[in-house]
Tab-separated table of C-alpha atoms and ligand atoms in Angstrom:
chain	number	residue	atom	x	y	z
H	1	UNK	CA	186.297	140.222	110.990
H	2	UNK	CA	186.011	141.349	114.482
H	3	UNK	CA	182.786	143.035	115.035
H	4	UNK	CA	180.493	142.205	117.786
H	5	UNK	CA	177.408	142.547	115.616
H	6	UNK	CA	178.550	140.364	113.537
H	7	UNK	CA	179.096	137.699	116.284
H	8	UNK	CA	175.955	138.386	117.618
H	9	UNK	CA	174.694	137.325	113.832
H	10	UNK	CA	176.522	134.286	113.766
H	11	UNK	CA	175.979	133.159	117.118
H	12	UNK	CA	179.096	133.740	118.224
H	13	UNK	CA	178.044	135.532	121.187
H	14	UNK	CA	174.777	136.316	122.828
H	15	UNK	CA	171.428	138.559	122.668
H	16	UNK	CA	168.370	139.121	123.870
H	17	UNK	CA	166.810	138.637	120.191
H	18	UNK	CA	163.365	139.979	119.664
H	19	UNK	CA	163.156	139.848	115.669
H	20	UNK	CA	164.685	138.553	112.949
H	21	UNK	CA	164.424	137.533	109.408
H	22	UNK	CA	166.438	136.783	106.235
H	23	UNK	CA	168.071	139.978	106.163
H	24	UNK	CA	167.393	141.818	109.316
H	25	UNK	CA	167.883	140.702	113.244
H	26	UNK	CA	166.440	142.920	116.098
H	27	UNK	CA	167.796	142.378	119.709
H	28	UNK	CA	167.990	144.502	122.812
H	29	UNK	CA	170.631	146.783	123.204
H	30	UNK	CA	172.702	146.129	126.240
H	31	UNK	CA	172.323	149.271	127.507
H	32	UNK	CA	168.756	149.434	127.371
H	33	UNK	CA	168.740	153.567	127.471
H	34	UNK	CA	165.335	153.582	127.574
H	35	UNK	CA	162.866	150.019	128.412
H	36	UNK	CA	163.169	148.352	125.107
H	37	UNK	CA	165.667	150.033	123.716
H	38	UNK	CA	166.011	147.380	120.398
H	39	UNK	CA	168.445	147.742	117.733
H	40	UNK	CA	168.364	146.369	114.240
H	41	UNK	CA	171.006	145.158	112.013
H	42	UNK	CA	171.424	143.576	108.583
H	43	UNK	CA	172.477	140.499	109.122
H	44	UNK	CA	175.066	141.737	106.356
H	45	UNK	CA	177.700	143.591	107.472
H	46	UNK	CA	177.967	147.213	106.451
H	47	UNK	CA	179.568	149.586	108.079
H	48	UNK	CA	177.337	152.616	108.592
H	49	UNK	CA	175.135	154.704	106.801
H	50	UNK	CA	177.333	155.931	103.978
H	51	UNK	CA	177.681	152.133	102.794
H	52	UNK	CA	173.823	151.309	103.010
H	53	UNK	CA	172.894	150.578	99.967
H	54	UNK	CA	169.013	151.300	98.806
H	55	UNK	CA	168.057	147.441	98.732
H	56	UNK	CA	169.742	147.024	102.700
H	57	UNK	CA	167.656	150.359	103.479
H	58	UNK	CA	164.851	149.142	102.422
H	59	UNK	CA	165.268	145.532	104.314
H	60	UNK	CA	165.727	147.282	107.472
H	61	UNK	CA	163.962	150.129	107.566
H	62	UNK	CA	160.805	148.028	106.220
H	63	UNK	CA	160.817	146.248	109.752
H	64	UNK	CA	161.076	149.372	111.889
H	65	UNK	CA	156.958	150.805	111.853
H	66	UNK	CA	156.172	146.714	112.852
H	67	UNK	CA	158.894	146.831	115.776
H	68	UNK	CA	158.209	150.437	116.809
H	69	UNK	CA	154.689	148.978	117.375
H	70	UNK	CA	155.281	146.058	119.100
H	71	UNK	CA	157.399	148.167	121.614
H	72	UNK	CA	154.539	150.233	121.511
H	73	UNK	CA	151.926	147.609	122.553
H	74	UNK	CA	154.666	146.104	124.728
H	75	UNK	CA	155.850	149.401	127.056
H	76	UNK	CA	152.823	151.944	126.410
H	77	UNK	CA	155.375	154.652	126.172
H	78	UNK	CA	154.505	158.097	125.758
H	79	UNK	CA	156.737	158.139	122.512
H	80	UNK	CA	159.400	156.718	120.501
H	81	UNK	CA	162.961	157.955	118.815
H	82	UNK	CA	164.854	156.500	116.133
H	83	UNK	CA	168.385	157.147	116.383
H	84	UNK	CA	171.257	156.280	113.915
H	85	UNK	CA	175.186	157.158	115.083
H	86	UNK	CA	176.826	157.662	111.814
H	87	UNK	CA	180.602	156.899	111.666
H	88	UNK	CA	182.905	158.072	115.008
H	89	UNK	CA	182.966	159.594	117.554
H	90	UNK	CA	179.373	159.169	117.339
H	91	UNK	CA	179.358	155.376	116.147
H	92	UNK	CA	181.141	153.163	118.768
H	93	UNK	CA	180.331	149.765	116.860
H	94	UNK	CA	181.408	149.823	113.460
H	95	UNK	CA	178.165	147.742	111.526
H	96	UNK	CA	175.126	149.866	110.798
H	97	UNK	CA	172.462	149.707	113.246
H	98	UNK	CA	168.854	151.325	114.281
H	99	UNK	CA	168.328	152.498	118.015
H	100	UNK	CA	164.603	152.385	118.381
H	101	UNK	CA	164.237	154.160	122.044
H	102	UNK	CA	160.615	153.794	123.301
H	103	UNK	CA	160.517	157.179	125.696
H	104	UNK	CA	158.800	157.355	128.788
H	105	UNK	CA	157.818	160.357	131.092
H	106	UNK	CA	160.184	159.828	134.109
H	107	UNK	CA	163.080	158.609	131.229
H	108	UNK	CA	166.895	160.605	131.767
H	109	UNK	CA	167.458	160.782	127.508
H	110	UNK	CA	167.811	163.949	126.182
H	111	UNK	CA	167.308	165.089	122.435
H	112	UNK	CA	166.747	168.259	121.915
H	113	UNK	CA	166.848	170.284	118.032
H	114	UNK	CA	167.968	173.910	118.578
H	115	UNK	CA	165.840	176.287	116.671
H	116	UNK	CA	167.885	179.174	114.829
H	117	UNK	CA	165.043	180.006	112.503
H	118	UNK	CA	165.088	183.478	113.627
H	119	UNK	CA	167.970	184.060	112.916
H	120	UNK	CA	168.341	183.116	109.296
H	121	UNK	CA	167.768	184.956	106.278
H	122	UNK	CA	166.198	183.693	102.929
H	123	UNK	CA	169.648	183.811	101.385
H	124	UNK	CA	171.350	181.087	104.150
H	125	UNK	CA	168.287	178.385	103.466
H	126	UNK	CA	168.822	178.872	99.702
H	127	UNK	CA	173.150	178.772	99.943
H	128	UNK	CA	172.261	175.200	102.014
H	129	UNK	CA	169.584	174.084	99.691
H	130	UNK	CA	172.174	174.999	96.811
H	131	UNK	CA	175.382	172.821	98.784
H	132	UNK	CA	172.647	169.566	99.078
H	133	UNK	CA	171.144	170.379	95.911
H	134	UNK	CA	174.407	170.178	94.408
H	135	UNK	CA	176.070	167.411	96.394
H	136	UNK	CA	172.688	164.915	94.855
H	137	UNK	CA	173.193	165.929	91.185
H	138	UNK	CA	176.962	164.651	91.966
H	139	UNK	CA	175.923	161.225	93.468
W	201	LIG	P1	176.327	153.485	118.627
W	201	LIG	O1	176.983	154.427	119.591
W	201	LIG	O2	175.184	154.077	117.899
W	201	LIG	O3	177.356	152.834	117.712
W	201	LIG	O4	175.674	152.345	119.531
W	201	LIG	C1	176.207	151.090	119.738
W	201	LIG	C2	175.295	150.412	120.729
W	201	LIG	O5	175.613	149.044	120.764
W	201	LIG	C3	175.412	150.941	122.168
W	201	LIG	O6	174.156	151.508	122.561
W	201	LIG	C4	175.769	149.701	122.973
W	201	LIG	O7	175.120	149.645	124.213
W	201	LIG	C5	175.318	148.580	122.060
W	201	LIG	N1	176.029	147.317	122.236
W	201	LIG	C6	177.366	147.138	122.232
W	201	LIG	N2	177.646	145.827	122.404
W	201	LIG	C7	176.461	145.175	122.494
W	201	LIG	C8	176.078	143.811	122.680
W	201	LIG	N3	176.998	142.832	122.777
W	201	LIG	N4	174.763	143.514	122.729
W	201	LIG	C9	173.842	144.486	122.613
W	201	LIG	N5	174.132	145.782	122.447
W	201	LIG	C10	175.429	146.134	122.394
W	202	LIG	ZN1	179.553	143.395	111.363
């Protein structure tokens, strides 16, 4: 299969590995958005989030509070996001990853959430609650 992350698993080609266990490998992303930017894999490949299942959740997301600290300790930044990119355009490498960003003062990433509260009525947080609501009972 050709996906990078998956080289990067087997050895196939290189990282700058900071973590890894049985089920889960942590290495820098090239980019390196942010000073530490890490991301973490399954070793397994899965796509993205739709194919997670609960048991490769909870291998990788057990890992993230101990890495988010060690960047912590590491950088002393003045926060920290966690990112996923969920299928494209958003996700440009097709095997489900973490982006821990540490964030810094003087840092250029932007994420902002847009607040529309005032402009919603009762009745449009109840039609979404209904459409999710719904959408679980199917699963
Ligand atoms: P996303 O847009 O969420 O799919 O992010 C994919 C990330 O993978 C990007 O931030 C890239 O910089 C990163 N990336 C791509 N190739 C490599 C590589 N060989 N080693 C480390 N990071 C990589
Ligand atoms: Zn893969």
């Amino acid at each position: 299969m050709d996906c990078i992350f998956c080289k990067i698993v087997n050895g196939d080609i290189p990282a700058y590995k900071v973590y890894e266990n049985d089920k889960v490998l942590g290495f820098l992303d090239i980019s390196q958005t942010t000073k530490g930017h890490t991301l973490l894999i399954p070793k397994k490949h899965v796509a993205n989030l739709y194919e997670l299942s609960s048991e490769d959740a909870s291998e990788i997301f057990s890992v993230v509070p101990m890495v988010a600290n060690a960047l912590k300790k590491a950088f002393k930044p003045i926060g920290l996001n966690l990112v996923n990119n969920t299928e494209k355009p958003l996700q440009t490498v097709n095997h489900f990853h973490i982006h821990l960003l540490p964030r810094y003062s003087s840092d250029s990433l932007q994420i902002g959430f847009a607040n529309y509260a005032d402009s919603l009525t009762k009745e449009d947080y109840l039609e979404v609650t209904d459409a999710i609501v719904s959408a679980i009972k199917k699963t």
